[in-house]
């Protein structure tokens, strides 16, 4: 394949379009949070979200949450094509309200955790994760 | 149905009554997100495990709702209370309706 100036410009334009796309996701983060909390106020504290500062591979990013006294914890990835990641619902036999998993991140973005406490209040925590290689195929 | 799905679960063999133990689970599954395209540019349809449940003697420990953003070969680590000996039951629910099950017993010494 020959490299032409026109070809190079087309590739460049494509890259710009791809980098703009994730911003569409932001509105749906608010929707997902509202669906989970029912519009309740979000507090701070009592929820620990552990993420790596830099993830070399966006396909498997280790994440853990710890929220003593929580009933459920929802994870969201603000910059993914679809922000929902997972929801942990803790049952009566849960030894601690903490869990770890591995998630996909499309690029550098904020990972958000929302915990529903047993008294009905909600708390929020978020961390930025820098992703070297995105994990959504693209 | 996804091929070669094999659950692997790590539970301690024994514990003291009232202990909190750590459970690790991993299930081999491609978790096709529905975002990827094949070499012809066609979208590969979504095929994931959408729910994971762990029960101890019929009582719920954790119930996870999963979305396509969970990595290939979904891995979970969590804590469970062991008031008496019994059996942990692990269940994964696939998009295509398949259900994968695994059980591990624990004795209290």
GROMACS .gro file of C-alpha atoms in nm:
model
  247
    1UNK     CA    1   0.000   0.000   0.000
    2UNK     CA    2   0.126   0.345  -0.091
    3UNK     CA    3   0.127   0.627   0.158
    4UNK     CA    4  -0.030   0.933   0.001
    5UNK     CA    5  -0.087   1.271   0.161
    6UNK     CA    6  -0.462   1.226   0.111
    7UNK     CA    7  -0.451   0.886   0.280
    8UNK     CA    8  -0.259   1.023   0.576
    9UNK     CA    9  -0.510   1.306   0.622
   10UNK     CA   10  -0.801   1.060   0.616
   11UNK     CA   11  -0.638   0.850   0.889
   12UNK     CA   12  -0.579   1.164   1.094
   13UNK     CA   13  -0.942   1.275   1.060
   14UNK     CA   14  -1.056   0.930   1.167
   15UNK     CA   15  -0.841   0.944   1.478
   16UNK     CA   16  -0.987   1.284   1.572
   17UNK     CA   17  -1.341   1.153   1.527
   18UNK     CA   18  -1.261   0.849   1.742
   19UNK     CA   19  -1.122   1.064   2.023
   20UNK     CA   20  -1.433   1.285   2.024
   21UNK     CA   21  -1.678   0.992   2.041
   22UNK     CA   22  -1.644   0.899   2.410
   23UNK     CA   23  -1.786   1.237   2.518
   24UNK     CA   24  -2.131   1.108   2.418
   25UNK     CA   25  -2.115   0.877   2.718
   26UNK     CA   26  -2.124   1.153   2.981
   27UNK     CA   27  -2.498   1.215   2.971
   28UNK     CA   28  -2.570   0.847   3.024
   29UNK     CA   29  -2.351   0.835   3.337
   30UNK     CA   30  -2.595   1.076   3.502
   31UNK     CA   31  -2.884   0.861   3.379
   32UNK     CA   32  -2.728   0.545   3.519
   33UNK     CA   33  -2.661   0.714   3.854
   34UNK     CA   34  -3.017   0.849   3.870
   35UNK     CA   35  -3.159   0.504   3.791
   36UNK     CA   36  -2.957   0.356   4.079
   37UNK     CA   37  -3.014   0.626   4.340
   38UNK     CA   38  -3.359   0.743   4.238
   39UNK     CA   39  -3.227   1.100   4.238
   40UNK     CA   40  -3.106   1.094   4.599
   41UNK     CA   41  -2.822   1.316   4.719
   42UNK     CA   42  -2.473   1.169   4.687
   43UNK     CA   43  -2.249   1.190   4.992
   44UNK     CA   44  -1.879   1.129   5.034
   45UNK     CA   45  -1.679   0.892   5.252
   46UNK     CA   46  -1.732   0.534   5.364
   47UNK     CA   47  -1.655   0.399   5.020
   48UNK     CA   48  -1.308   0.307   4.904
   49UNK     CA   49  -1.245   0.254   4.535
   50UNK     CA   50  -0.907   0.108   4.448
   51UNK     CA   51  -0.784   0.138   4.090
   52UNK     CA   52  -0.439   0.148   3.934
   53UNK     CA   53  -0.316   0.496   3.847
   54UNK     CA   54  -0.195   0.375   3.509
   55UNK     CA   55  -0.336   0.070   3.331
   56UNK     CA   56  -0.117  -0.054   3.049
   57UNK     CA   57  -0.388  -0.277   2.907
   58UNK     CA   58  -0.745  -0.146   2.905
   59UNK     CA   59  -0.877  -0.497   2.853
   60UNK     CA   60  -0.822  -0.605   3.212
   61UNK     CA   61  -0.801  -0.332   3.470
   62UNK     CA   62  -0.815  -0.461   3.830
   63UNK     CA   63  -1.068  -0.269   4.040
   64UNK     CA   64  -1.181  -0.322   4.396
   65UNK     CA   65  -1.444  -0.158   4.613
   66UNK     CA   66  -1.481  -0.161   4.989
   67UNK     CA   67  -1.786  -0.008   5.151
   68UNK     CA   68  -1.855  -0.124   5.509
   69UNK     CA   69  -2.230  -0.128   5.569
   70UNK     CA   70  -2.329  -0.106   5.204
   71UNK     CA   71  -2.612  -0.302   5.049
   72UNK     CA   72  -2.500  -0.260   4.691
   73UNK     CA   73  -2.219  -0.095   4.499
   74UNK     CA   74  -2.247   0.010   4.137
   75UNK     CA   75  -1.941   0.062   3.918
   76UNK     CA   76  -1.940   0.296   3.619
   77UNK     CA   77  -1.678   0.379   3.360
   78UNK     CA   78  -1.753   0.734   3.247
   79UNK     CA   79  -1.561   0.716   2.921
   80UNK     CA   80  -1.676   0.379   2.790
   81UNK     CA   81  -1.922   0.350   2.498
   82UNK     CA   82  -2.168   0.218   2.757
   83UNK     CA   83  -2.085   0.336   3.111
   84UNK     CA   84  -2.240   0.047   3.308
   85UNK     CA   85  -1.981  -0.195   3.439
   86UNK     CA   86  -2.143  -0.402   3.713
   87UNK     CA   87  -2.342  -0.389   4.034
   88UNK     CA   88  -2.246  -0.587   4.343
   89UNK     CA   89  -2.541  -0.676   4.567
   90UNK     CA   90  -2.426  -0.803   4.905
   91UNK     CA   91  -2.636  -1.070   5.074
   92UNK     CA   92  -2.674  -1.158   5.444
   93UNK     CA   93  -2.381  -1.402   5.430
   94UNK     CA   94  -2.131  -1.151   5.290
   95UNK     CA   95  -1.834  -1.136   5.527
   96UNK     CA   96  -1.742  -0.783   5.427
   97UNK     CA   97  -1.890  -0.542   5.178
   98UNK     CA   98  -1.592  -0.556   4.950
   99UNK     CA   99  -1.524  -0.713   4.612
  100UNK     CA  100  -1.267  -0.711   4.336
  101UNK     CA  101  -1.294  -0.773   3.966
  102UNK     CA  102  -1.133  -0.685   3.634
  103UNK     CA  103  -1.293  -0.444   3.391
  104UNK     CA  104  -1.250  -0.304   3.041
  105UNK     CA  105  -1.174   0.064   2.987
  106UNK     CA  106  -1.186   0.223   2.642
  107UNK     CA  107  -0.934   0.492   2.732
  108UNK     CA  108  -0.814   0.728   3.004
  109UNK     CA  109  -1.120   0.816   3.210
  110UNK     CA  110  -1.285   0.833   3.552
  111UNK     CA  111  -1.408   0.515   3.716
  112UNK     CA  112  -1.703   0.591   3.942
  113UNK     CA  113  -1.841   0.381   4.227
  114UNK     CA  114  -2.175   0.451   4.397
  115UNK     CA  115  -2.263   0.266   4.716
  116UNK     CA  116  -2.611   0.225   4.855
  117UNK     CA  117  -2.578   0.218   5.232
  118UNK     CA  118  -2.810   0.016   5.457
  119UNK     CA  119  -2.963   0.340   5.594
  120UNK     CA  120  -3.073   0.434   5.242
  121UNK     CA  121  -2.810   0.700   5.176
  122UNK     CA  122  -2.575   0.698   4.880
  123UNK     CA  123  -2.206   0.776   4.861
  124UNK     CA  124  -1.985   0.828   4.561
  125UNK     CA  125  -1.616   0.778   4.494
  126UNK     CA  126  -1.423   0.820   4.172
  127UNK     CA  127  -1.069   0.770   4.049
  128UNK     CA  128  -0.901   0.860   3.725
  129UNK     CA  129  -0.731   0.574   3.544
  130UNK     CA  130  -0.481   0.644   3.267
  131UNK     CA  131  -0.510   0.377   3.000
  132UNK     CA  132  -0.224   0.313   2.759
  133UNK     CA  133  -0.406   0.075   2.522
  134UNK     CA  134  -0.785   0.088   2.516
  135UNK     CA  135  -0.990  -0.225   2.568
  136UNK     CA  136  -1.299  -0.194   2.352
  137UNK     CA  137  -1.185  -0.340   2.022
  138UNK     CA  138  -1.245  -0.024   1.816
  139UNK     CA  139  -2.337  -2.123   2.357
  140UNK     CA  140  -1.987  -2.008   2.429
  141UNK     CA  141  -1.737  -2.291   2.400
  142UNK     CA  142  -1.499  -2.418   2.665
  143UNK     CA  143  -1.663  -2.242   2.957
  144UNK     CA  144  -1.498  -2.371   3.272
  145UNK     CA  145  -1.557  -2.226   3.617
  146UNK     CA  146  -1.274  -2.227   3.870
  147UNK     CA  147  -1.337  -2.145   4.233
  148UNK     CA  148  -1.099  -2.117   4.527
  149UNK     CA  149  -1.251  -2.172   4.871
  150UNK     CA  150  -1.054  -2.274   5.181
  151UNK     CA  151  -1.123  -2.637   5.281
  152UNK     CA  152  -1.187  -2.556   5.643
  153UNK     CA  153  -1.240  -2.259   5.871
  154UNK     CA  154  -1.338  -2.179   6.228
  155UNK     CA  155  -1.703  -2.104   6.300
  156UNK     CA  156  -1.775  -1.736   6.248
  157UNK     CA  157  -1.470  -1.678   6.030
  158UNK     CA  158  -1.471  -1.446   5.732
  159UNK     CA  159  -1.309  -1.613   5.435
  160UNK     CA  160  -1.198  -1.488   5.096
  161UNK     CA  161  -1.338  -1.656   4.788
  162UNK     CA  162  -1.190  -1.619   4.441
  163UNK     CA  163  -1.378  -1.719   4.128
  164UNK     CA  164  -1.282  -1.719   3.763
  165UNK     CA  165  -1.477  -1.852   3.468
  166UNK     CA  166  -1.334  -1.886   3.120
  167UNK     CA  167  -1.565  -1.700   2.885
  168UNK     CA  168  -1.492  -1.470   2.587
  169UNK     CA  169  -1.735  -1.197   2.711
  170UNK     CA  170  -1.792  -1.063   2.359
  171UNK     CA  171  -1.886  -0.700   2.423
  172UNK     CA  172  -2.085  -0.629   2.107
  173UNK     CA  173  -1.849  -0.338   2.032
  174UNK     CA  174  -1.591  -0.525   1.829
  175UNK     CA  175  -1.594  -0.579   1.453
  176UNK     CA  176  -1.463  -0.875   1.255
  177UNK     CA  177  -1.226  -0.842   0.957
  178UNK     CA  178  -1.521  -0.768   0.723
  179UNK     CA  179  -1.643  -0.481   0.939
  180UNK     CA  180  -1.947  -0.662   1.074
  181UNK     CA  181  -2.024  -0.613   1.441
  182UNK     CA  182  -1.966  -0.930   1.642
  183UNK     CA  183  -2.286  -0.979   1.844
  184UNK     CA  184  -2.277  -0.941   2.220
  185UNK     CA  185  -2.241  -1.263   2.417
  186UNK     CA  186  -2.158  -1.224   2.784
  187UNK     CA  187  -2.234  -1.366   3.125
  188UNK     CA  188  -2.477  -1.116   3.271
  189UNK     CA  189  -2.516  -1.234   3.629
  190UNK     CA  190  -2.312  -1.414   3.894
  191UNK     CA  191  -2.456  -1.539   4.222
  192UNK     CA  192  -2.288  -1.701   4.521
  193UNK     CA  193  -2.498  -1.866   4.795
  194UNK     CA  194  -2.397  -2.037   5.118
  195UNK     CA  195  -2.643  -2.301   5.245
  196UNK     CA  196  -2.916  -2.129   5.046
  197UNK     CA  197  -2.843  -1.778   5.180
  198UNK     CA  198  -2.710  -1.514   4.944
  199UNK     CA  199  -2.349  -1.398   4.975
  200UNK     CA  200  -2.317  -1.181   4.666
  201UNK     CA  201  -2.519  -1.119   4.352
  202UNK     CA  202  -2.340  -0.936   4.072
  203UNK     CA  203  -2.509  -0.783   3.769
  204UNK     CA  204  -2.257  -0.773   3.488
  205UNK     CA  205  -2.233  -0.555   3.178
  206UNK     CA  206  -2.009  -0.587   2.871
  207UNK     CA  207  -1.737  -0.381   3.045
  208UNK     CA  208  -1.636  -0.685   3.253
  209UNK     CA  209  -1.316  -0.837   3.115
  210UNK     CA  210  -1.278  -1.167   2.934
  211UNK     CA  211  -1.269  -1.458   3.181
  212UNK     CA  212  -1.465  -1.274   3.454
  213UNK     CA  213  -1.287  -1.279   3.789
  214UNK     CA  214  -1.440  -1.198   4.126
  215UNK     CA  215  -1.293  -1.189   4.473
  216UNK     CA  216  -1.514  -1.133   4.777
  217UNK     CA  217  -1.562  -1.218   5.144
  218UNK     CA  218  -1.807  -1.462   5.298
  219UNK     CA  219  -1.908  -1.543   5.654
  220UNK     CA  220  -1.893  -1.906   5.767
  221UNK     CA  221  -2.112  -1.959   6.076
  222UNK     CA  222  -2.121  -2.337   6.023
  223UNK     CA  223  -2.002  -2.602   5.779
  224UNK     CA  224  -2.184  -2.622   5.452
  225UNK     CA  225  -2.174  -2.571   5.082
  226UNK     CA  226  -2.106  -2.268   4.866
  227UNK     CA  227  -2.297  -2.264   4.541
  228UNK     CA  228  -2.179  -2.053   4.250
  229UNK     CA  229  -2.398  -1.981   3.949
  230UNK     CA  230  -2.322  -1.788   3.632
  231UNK     CA  231  -2.599  -1.688   3.389
  232UNK     CA  232  -2.509  -1.653   3.020
  233UNK     CA  233  -2.684  -1.421   2.770
  234UNK     CA  234  -2.779  -1.729   2.564
  235UNK     CA  235  -2.966  -1.885   2.855
  236UNK     CA  236  -2.694  -2.128   2.963
  237UNK     CA  237  -2.633  -2.161   3.335
  238UNK     CA  238  -2.295  -2.268   3.467
  239UNK     CA  239  -2.279  -2.409   3.819
  240UNK     CA  240  -2.009  -2.500   4.065
  241UNK     CA  241  -2.022  -2.604   4.431
  242UNK     CA  242  -1.757  -2.619   4.704
  243UNK     CA  243  -1.805  -2.747   5.056
  244UNK     CA  244  -1.631  -2.614   5.363
  245UNK     CA  245  -1.593  -2.784   5.700
  246UNK     CA  246  -1.579  -2.607   6.033
  247UNK     CA  247  -1.319  -2.749   6.271
   0.00000   0.00000   0.00000
